[in-house]
mmCIF file of C-alpha atoms in Angstrom:
data_model
loop_
_atom_site.group_PDB
_atom_site.id
_atom_site.type_symbol
_atom_site.label_atom_id
_atom_site.label_comp_id
_atom_site.label_asym_id
_atom_site.label_seq_id
_atom_site.Cartn_x
_atom_site.Cartn_y
_atom_site.Cartn_z
ATOM 1 C CA MET A 1 -0.581 2.030 12.435
ATOM 2 C CA ASN A 2 0.943 4.036 15.264
ATOM 3 C CA GLU A 3 0.119 2.985 18.788
ATOM 4 C CA THR A 4 -0.861 6.338 19.932
ATOM 5 C CA ALA A 5 -3.281 6.521 17.009
ATOM 6 C CA LYS A 6 -4.852 3.391 17.496
ATOM 7 C CA LYS A 7 -8.767 2.759 18.035
ATOM 8 C CA SER A 8 -10.276 0.426 20.444
ATOM 9 C CA ILE A 9 -12.550 -2.387 19.911
ATOM 10 C CA LEU A 10 -14.735 -4.312 22.457
ATOM 11 C CA VAL A 11 -15.302 -7.781 21.330
ATOM 12 C CA VAL A 12 -18.360 -9.380 23.220
ATOM 13 C CA ASP A 13 -18.853 -13.097 22.481
ATOM 14 C CA ASP A 14 -19.595 -16.044 25.276
ATOM 15 C CA GLU A 15 -17.159 -18.278 23.263
ATOM 16 C CA ASN A 16 -13.399 -18.001 23.764
ATOM 17 C CA SER A 17 -12.575 -19.195 20.348
ATOM 18 C CA ASN A 18 -14.435 -16.325 18.556
ATOM 19 C CA ILE A 19 -12.809 -13.879 20.755
ATOM 20 C CA MET A 20 -9.516 -15.266 20.077
ATOM 21 C CA ALA A 21 -10.264 -15.273 16.194
ATOM 22 C CA LEU A 22 -11.516 -11.619 16.113
ATOM 23 C CA SER A 23 -8.685 -10.581 18.393
ATOM 24 C CA HIS A 24 -5.982 -12.411 15.949
ATOM 25 C CA ILE A 25 -7.395 -10.579 13.103
ATOM 26 C CA LEU A 26 -7.767 -7.212 14.376
ATOM 27 C CA SER A 27 -5.090 -6.812 17.104
ATOM 28 C CA PRO A 28 -2.443 -5.651 14.941
ATOM 29 C CA ASP A 29 -4.385 -2.510 14.057
ATOM 30 C CA TYR A 30 -6.598 -2.020 17.123
ATOM 31 C CA ILE A 31 -6.577 -2.113 20.942
ATOM 32 C CA ILE A 32 -8.903 -5.038 21.800
ATOM 33 C CA TYR A 33 -10.868 -5.383 24.868
ATOM 34 C CA ALA A 34 -12.990 -8.493 25.553
ATOM 35 C CA ALA A 35 -16.235 -9.394 27.568
ATOM 36 C CA LYS A 36 -17.903 -12.711 27.609
ATOM 37 C CA ASN A 37 -21.626 -11.801 28.563
ATOM 38 C CA GLY A 38 -24.007 -8.695 28.396
ATOM 39 C CA GLN A 39 -23.430 -7.562 31.943
ATOM 40 C CA SER A 40 -19.564 -7.654 31.548
ATOM 41 C CA ALA A 41 -19.983 -5.892 28.313
ATOM 42 C CA ILE A 42 -21.717 -2.910 29.635
ATOM 43 C CA LYS A 43 -19.339 -2.550 32.337
ATOM 44 C CA ALA A 44 -16.404 -2.875 29.951
ATOM 45 C CA VAL A 45 -18.036 -0.126 27.779
ATOM 46 C CA GLU A 46 -18.223 2.082 30.681
ATOM 47 C CA LYS A 47 -14.730 1.430 31.647
ATOM 48 C CA HIS A 48 -12.843 1.563 28.354
ATOM 49 C CA CYS A 49 -15.148 3.755 26.126
ATOM 50 C CA PRO A 50 -14.440 1.884 23.096
ATOM 51 C CA ASP A 51 -14.623 3.364 19.663
ATOM 52 C CA ILE A 52 -16.438 0.104 18.295
ATOM 53 C CA ILE A 53 -18.335 -2.817 19.678
ATOM 54 C CA LEU A 54 -18.497 -6.084 18.035
ATOM 55 C CA LEU A 55 -21.428 -7.986 19.898
ATOM 56 C CA ASP A 56 -22.646 -11.501 19.656
ATOM 57 C CA ILE A 57 -26.355 -11.918 19.421
ATOM 58 C CA ILE A 58 -26.694 -15.293 21.042
ATOM 59 C CA MET A 59 -25.399 -15.131 24.495
ATOM 60 C CA PRO A 60 -26.904 -16.806 27.709
ATOM 61 C CA GLU A 61 -28.927 -14.495 30.215
ATOM 62 C CA MET A 62 -28.613 -11.237 28.114
ATOM 63 C CA ASP A 63 -28.496 -11.567 24.575
ATOM 64 C CA GLY A 64 -27.118 -9.043 22.079
ATOM 65 C CA TYR A 65 -30.420 -7.492 21.472
ATOM 66 C CA ALA A 66 -31.015 -6.505 25.181
ATOM 67 C CA VAL A 67 -27.225 -5.215 25.288
ATOM 68 C CA ILE A 68 -27.631 -2.925 22.492
ATOM 69 C CA SER A 69 -30.960 -1.505 23.771
ATOM 70 C CA ALA A 70 -29.196 -0.795 27.115
ATOM 71 C CA LEU A 71 -26.306 0.800 25.272
ATOM 72 C CA LYS A 72 -28.608 2.942 23.211
ATOM 73 C CA ALA A 73 -30.549 4.131 26.163
ATOM 74 C CA SER A 74 -27.444 5.836 27.769
ATOM 75 C CA ASP A 75 -26.207 9.241 26.677
ATOM 76 C CA LYS A 76 -22.580 8.009 27.457
ATOM 77 C CA THR A 77 -22.814 5.098 25.056
ATOM 78 C CA ARG A 78 -25.560 5.514 22.439
ATOM 79 C CA ASN A 79 -23.194 6.961 19.980
ATOM 80 C CA ILE A 80 -20.554 3.931 20.176
ATOM 81 C CA PRO A 81 -21.071 1.993 16.676
ATOM 82 C CA VAL A 82 -22.314 -1.601 17.452
ATOM 83 C CA VAL A 83 -21.470 -4.228 14.884
ATOM 84 C CA PHE A 84 -23.372 -7.689 15.452
ATOM 85 C CA ILE A 85 -21.318 -10.961 15.226
ATOM 86 C CA THR A 86 -23.654 -13.767 14.400
ATOM 87 C CA GLY A 87 -24.353 -16.942 12.725
ATOM 88 C CA LEU A 88 -28.089 -15.943 12.250
ATOM 89 C CA THR A 89 -28.889 -15.479 8.469
ATOM 90 C CA ASN A 90 -32.483 -14.773 8.694
ATOM 91 C CA ALA A 91 -33.556 -11.582 7.396
ATOM 92 C CA ASP A 92 -35.978 -10.895 10.309
ATOM 93 C CA ASP A 93 -32.795 -10.977 12.746
ATOM 94 C CA GLU A 94 -30.880 -8.726 10.790
ATOM 95 C CA GLU A 95 -33.860 -6.182 10.544
ATOM 96 C CA ARG A 96 -34.430 -6.493 14.115
ATOM 97 C CA GLY A 97 -30.633 -5.653 14.986
ATOM 98 C CA LEU A 98 -30.608 -2.829 12.588
ATOM 99 C CA THR A 99 -33.958 -1.464 14.181
ATOM 100 C CA LEU A 100 -32.276 -1.427 17.363
ATOM 101 C CA GLY A 101 -29.460 0.643 16.117
ATOM 102 C CA ALA A 102 -26.890 -1.816 14.853
ATOM 103 C CA ALA A 103 -24.428 -0.131 12.266
ATOM 104 C CA ASP A 104 -23.365 -3.466 10.486
ATOM 105 C CA TYR A 105 -23.221 -7.282 10.724
ATOM 106 C CA ILE A 106 -20.466 -9.645 10.389
ATOM 107 C CA THR A 107 -21.278 -13.203 9.959
ATOM 108 C CA LYS A 108 -19.823 -16.344 11.249
ATOM 109 C CA PRO A 109 -17.559 -18.015 10.290
ATOM 110 C CA PHE A 110 -15.338 -15.148 10.034
ATOM 111 C CA SER A 111 -13.577 -14.055 6.876
ATOM 112 C CA PRO A 112 -10.510 -12.112 7.916
ATOM 113 C CA ALA A 113 -10.698 -9.636 4.958
ATOM 114 C CA ILE A 114 -14.645 -8.941 5.431
ATOM 115 C CA VAL A 115 -14.071 -8.458 9.277
ATOM 116 C CA LYS A 116 -11.138 -5.962 8.466
ATOM 117 C CA LEU A 117 -13.050 -4.084 5.823
ATOM 118 C CA ARG A 118 -16.254 -3.900 7.718
ATOM 119 C CA VAL A 119 -14.431 -2.439 11.018
ATOM 120 C CA ARG A 120 -12.552 -0.095 8.923
ATOM 121 C CA ASN A 121 -15.500 1.107 7.357
ATOM 122 C CA GLN A 122 -17.181 2.008 10.644
ATOM 123 C CA ILE A 123 -13.739 3.628 11.924
ATOM 124 C CA GLN A 124 -13.783 5.723 8.553
ATOM 125 C CA ILE A 125 -17.416 6.956 9.339
ATOM 126 C CA LEU A 126 -16.576 7.589 13.182
ATOM 127 C CA ASP A 127 -13.657 9.730 12.081
ATOM 128 C CA GLN A 128 -15.879 11.738 9.493
ATOM 129 C CA LEU A 129 -18.445 12.269 12.356
ATOM 130 C CA HIS A 130 -15.858 13.425 14.734
ATOM 131 C CA THR A 131 -14.618 15.846 11.937
ATOM 132 C CA ILE A 132 -18.182 17.345 11.256
ATOM 133 C CA GLU A 133 -18.606 17.487 15.142
ATOM 134 C CA ARG A 134 -15.086 19.473 15.584
ATOM 135 C CA LEU A 135 -15.778 21.696 12.771
ATOM 136 C CA SER A 136 -19.286 22.482 13.994
ATOM 137 C CA MET A 137 -17.896 23.989 17.269
ATOM 138 C CA LEU A 138 -15.270 26.030 15.469
ATOM 139 C CA ASP A 139 -15.564 29.575 14.029
ATOM 140 C CA GLN A 140 -14.071 29.337 10.558
ATOM 141 C CA LEU A 141 -12.829 32.945 10.324
ATOM 142 C CA THR A 142 -11.187 33.297 13.676
ATOM 143 C CA GLU A 143 -10.472 29.490 14.282
ATOM 144 C CA LEU A 144 -11.697 30.090 17.994
ATOM 145 C CA PRO A 145 -14.387 27.932 19.324
ATOM 146 C CA ASN A 146 -17.840 29.174 18.292
ATOM 147 C CA ARG A 147 -20.981 30.116 20.377
ATOM 148 C CA ARG A 148 -22.026 26.519 20.328
ATOM 149 C CA SER A 149 -18.997 25.312 21.820
ATOM 150 C CA PHE A 150 -18.890 28.315 24.429
ATOM 151 C CA ASP A 151 -22.385 27.301 25.665
ATOM 152 C CA ASN A 152 -21.257 23.720 26.088
ATOM 153 C CA ARG A 153 -18.059 24.760 28.135
ATOM 154 C CA LEU A 154 -19.859 27.017 30.176
ATOM 155 C CA GLN A 155 -22.404 24.456 31.407
ATOM 156 C CA ALA A 156 -19.555 22.298 32.369
ATOM 157 C CA GLU A 157 -17.399 24.918 34.125
ATOM 158 C CA TRP A 158 -20.639 26.329 35.973
ATOM 159 C CA GLY A 159 -21.351 23.017 37.286
ATOM 160 C CA ARG A 160 -17.726 22.291 38.451
ATOM 161 C CA ALA A 161 -17.544 25.743 39.968
ATOM 162 C CA ALA A 162 -20.728 25.147 42.010
ATOM 163 C CA ARG A 163 -19.525 21.680 43.150
ATOM 164 C CA GLN A 164 -16.285 22.819 44.201
ATOM 165 C CA SER A 165 -17.258 26.129 45.431
ATOM 166 C CA GLU A 166 -14.982 27.967 43.153
ATOM 167 C CA PRO A 167 -15.466 31.547 41.538
ATOM 168 C CA ILE A 168 -15.849 31.652 37.913
ATOM 169 C CA SER A 169 -15.479 34.809 35.543
ATOM 170 C CA ILE A 170 -16.828 35.956 32.173
ATOM 171 C CA LEU A 171 -15.472 38.766 29.805
ATOM 172 C CA VAL A 172 -17.735 39.820 27.121
ATOM 173 C CA ILE A 173 -15.805 41.765 24.545
ATOM 174 C CA ASP A 174 -16.902 44.160 21.695
ATOM 175 C CA VAL A 175 -14.686 45.555 19.138
ATOM 176 C CA ASP A 176 -15.430 49.408 19.162
ATOM 177 C CA LYS A 177 -17.165 51.057 16.204
ATOM 178 C CA PHE A 178 -16.557 48.051 14.148
ATOM 179 C CA LYS A 179 -18.964 48.991 11.446
ATOM 180 C CA ILE A 180 -16.849 52.231 10.884
ATOM 181 C CA TYR A 181 -13.811 50.157 10.624
ATOM 182 C CA ASN A 182 -15.509 48.065 7.893
ATOM 183 C CA ASP A 183 -16.839 50.954 5.849
ATOM 184 C CA THR A 184 -13.408 52.608 5.937
ATOM 185 C CA TYR A 185 -11.078 49.668 5.130
ATOM 186 C CA GLY A 186 -13.426 47.221 3.684
ATOM 187 C CA HIS A 187 -15.111 43.626 5.153
ATOM 188 C CA GLN A 188 -11.764 41.862 4.188
ATOM 189 C CA GLN A 189 -9.865 44.141 6.376
ATOM 190 C CA GLY A 190 -12.277 43.707 8.862
ATOM 191 C CA ASP A 191 -11.880 40.096 8.884
ATOM 192 C CA VAL A 192 -8.302 40.516 9.091
ATOM 193 C CA ALA A 193 -8.844 42.746 12.318
ATOM 194 C CA LEU A 194 -10.968 40.093 14.107
ATOM 195 C CA GLN A 195 -8.350 37.558 13.345
ATOM 196 C CA ALA A 196 -5.688 39.651 14.719
ATOM 197 C CA ALA A 197 -7.971 40.216 18.017
ATOM 198 C CA ALA A 198 -8.439 36.260 18.230
ATOM 199 C CA LYS A 199 -4.677 35.723 18.460
ATOM 200 C CA ILE A 200 -4.507 38.050 21.229
ATOM 201 C CA PHE A 201 -6.677 35.806 23.440
ATOM 202 C CA GLU A 202 -4.447 32.946 22.676
ATOM 203 C CA LYS A 203 -1.324 34.691 23.873
ATOM 204 C CA GLU A 204 -3.070 36.321 26.903
ATOM 205 C CA LEU A 205 -5.044 33.339 28.198
ATOM 206 C CA LYS A 206 -2.318 31.096 29.672
ATOM 207 C CA ARG A 207 -4.073 28.500 31.861
ATOM 208 C CA PRO A 208 -5.515 25.394 30.212
ATOM 209 C CA GLY A 209 -9.059 25.994 31.510
ATOM 210 C CA ASP A 210 -9.267 29.336 30.185
ATOM 211 C CA PHE A 211 -11.593 29.481 27.054
ATOM 212 C CA ALA A 212 -12.027 32.241 24.509
ATOM 213 C CA ALA A 213 -14.744 32.028 21.867
ATOM 214 C CA ARG A 214 -16.268 34.116 19.062
ATOM 215 C CA TRP A 215 -19.799 34.952 20.224
ATOM 216 C CA GLY A 216 -20.779 36.486 16.973
ATOM 217 C CA GLY A 217 -20.133 39.286 14.735
ATOM 218 C CA GLU A 218 -17.377 41.461 16.474
ATOM 219 C CA GLU A 219 -18.214 40.257 19.975
ATOM 220 C CA PHE A 220 -16.090 37.572 21.738
ATOM 221 C CA THR A 221 -16.303 35.891 25.082
ATOM 222 C CA VAL A 222 -13.830 34.604 27.312
ATOM 223 C CA LEU A 223 -14.457 32.080 30.251
ATOM 224 C CA LEU A 224 -12.115 32.174 33.387
ATOM 225 C CA PRO A 225 -12.828 29.364 35.733
ATOM 226 C CA ASN A 226 -11.569 29.576 39.426
ATOM 227 C CA THR A 227 -10.934 33.148 39.015
ATOM 228 C CA SER A 228 -11.893 36.201 41.340
ATOM 229 C CA SER A 229 -13.094 39.532 40.326
ATOM 230 C CA SER A 230 -9.750 41.114 40.579
ATOM 231 C CA GLY A 231 -8.104 38.443 38.716
ATOM 232 C CA ALA A 232 -10.632 38.565 35.795
ATOM 233 C CA LEU A 233 -10.304 42.383 35.595
ATOM 234 C CA GLU A 234 -6.432 42.034 35.416
ATOM 235 C CA VAL A 235 -6.839 39.745 32.399
ATOM 236 C CA ALA A 236 -9.382 41.932 30.695
ATOM 237 C CA GLU A 237 -7.237 44.888 31.279
ATOM 238 C CA GLN A 238 -4.229 42.951 29.885
ATOM 239 C CA ILE A 239 -6.346 41.996 26.639
ATOM 240 C CA ARG A 240 -7.729 45.488 26.116
ATOM 241 C CA ALA A 241 -4.309 47.050 26.271
ATOM 242 C CA ARG A 242 -2.634 44.535 23.814
ATOM 243 C CA ILE A 243 -5.668 44.967 21.302
ATOM 244 C CA GLU A 244 -5.122 48.993 21.641
ATOM 245 C CA ASN A 245 -1.598 48.319 20.740
ATOM 246 C CA LEU A 246 -1.948 46.016 17.828
ATOM 247 C CA GLU A 247 -0.810 47.315 14.417
ATOM 248 C CA ILE A 248 -2.970 45.701 11.847
ATOM 249 C CA LEU A 249 -1.659 46.276 8.297
ATOM 250 C CA CYS A 250 -3.863 46.667 5.192
ATOM 251 C CA PRO A 251 -2.596 45.043 1.795
ATOM 252 C CA ASP A 252 -1.176 48.680 0.738
ATOM 253 C CA GLY A 253 0.938 48.773 4.126
ATOM 254 C CA THR A 254 -1.267 51.189 5.704
ATOM 255 C CA ALA A 255 -1.257 50.548 9.583
ATOM 256 C CA THR A 256 -4.677 50.570 11.448
ATOM 257 C CA GLY A 257 -5.943 49.828 14.879
ATOM 258 C CA ILE A 258 -8.712 48.693 16.996
ATOM 259 C CA THR A 259 -9.983 49.034 20.654
ATOM 260 C CA VAL A 260 -12.217 46.970 22.610
ATOM 261 C CA SER A 261 -14.640 47.517 25.238
ATOM 262 C CA ILE A 262 -15.056 44.873 27.820
ATOM 263 C CA GLY A 263 -17.549 43.552 30.418
ATOM 264 C CA VAL A 264 -16.577 41.712 33.464
ATOM 265 C CA ASN A 265 -18.968 39.395 35.686
ATOM 266 C CA THR A 266 -17.848 37.240 38.423
ATOM 267 C CA TRP A 267 -20.120 34.575 39.730
ATOM 268 C CA SER A 268 -19.271 32.784 43.408
ATOM 269 C CA HIS A 269 -21.093 30.028 45.057
ATOM 270 C CA GLU A 270 -22.541 32.319 47.633
ATOM 271 C CA ARG A 271 -24.599 34.096 45.188
ATOM 272 C CA THR A 272 -27.472 32.681 43.276
ATOM 273 C CA GLY A 273 -28.124 32.865 39.708
ATOM 274 C CA THR A 274 -28.128 31.092 36.288
ATOM 275 C CA THR A 275 -25.807 31.101 33.545
ATOM 276 C CA ASN A 276 -28.247 33.513 31.581
ATOM 277 C CA ASN A 277 -28.059 36.043 34.507
ATOM 278 C CA PHE A 278 -24.114 35.417 34.462
ATOM 279 C CA ILE A 279 -23.757 36.437 30.834
ATOM 280 C CA SER A 280 -26.484 39.245 30.727
ATOM 281 C CA SER A 281 -24.805 40.864 33.641
ATOM 282 C CA ALA A 282 -21.501 41.001 31.994
ATOM 283 C CA ASP A 283 -23.394 42.555 28.786
ATOM 284 C CA GLU A 284 -24.524 45.148 31.258
ATOM 285 C CA ALA A 285 -21.066 45.690 32.224
ATOM 286 C CA LEU A 286 -20.032 45.845 28.466
ATOM 287 C CA TYR A 287 -22.649 48.661 27.763
ATOM 288 C CA LYS A 288 -21.379 50.734 30.808
ATOM 289 C CA ALA A 289 -17.848 50.423 29.187
ATOM 290 C CA LYS A 290 -19.470 51.519 25.935
ATOM 291 C CA GLU A 291 -21.237 54.544 27.387
ATOM 292 C CA ALA A 292 -18.226 55.790 29.355
ATOM 293 C CA GLY A 293 -16.324 56.214 26.039
ATOM 294 C CA ARG A 294 -15.408 52.709 24.925
ATOM 295 C CA ASN A 295 -11.811 51.175 25.045
ATOM 296 C CA ARG A 296 -12.184 50.427 28.478
ATOM 297 C CA VAL A 297 -13.066 47.506 31.211
ATOM 298 C CA CYS A 298 -16.083 47.730 33.421
ATOM 299 C CA ALA A 299 -17.028 45.173 36.092
ATOM 300 C CA VAL A 300 -20.671 44.488 37.179
#
């Protein structure tokens, strides 16, 4: 397994011999962290953010049940799979652990093959969940982030802009007369046009923090952190001009084109308002652009 691709595991056990045994079994394929009691385990999880936790049940002061309860109560740690490592064989003990959110059990004494398989199974489940989560945040047609992803990013950037007293700008972009384009050239060609527009955002947004998404239908949004009104207007005009100059070919070689209208809004820490106000004001600017004849940029 490539070093950069290694997953990490936190082993929590009050017996050094158990930590050493599990480390010996798993260290060739995983990065191993260790903790010898419950409080240390919680601190280690916060510090290292392991992919999986192997947690002993019987420990002094804070047992494994108390540790998993604390982990599942926190938004930051509740989704990390916890596999109990235990010598307990009572069905009631197993039921209690599963009820508290344990993903699986590994029994003592350890069988290296079983340890590896149970850990591998959890890693595979984790990878599948991450893939599902990533796809759920992506627009399948344009491969841009989708509206859900944009909403999450906006909340994060809005909070950061407030904390750091920085401006933040938004562009709301709508393809002009898209229904007519679809009716004229067909829905498949309409999809091609949307994909072509999406590629322009990738080319024009050069800073790592800039974020474009498909809002829905023929509408897109662009988030520009730490960007003034004049800077946002400049980016919007560049996007508008690039899309206007696009040559979008049909299967028969016919060249077609589209234009966009863009509404721009900038929020700064001197102003009051919410993210909903932020977006709705940009929408109002977009409608101004359309009423003024389309294929143009308007600001609040």
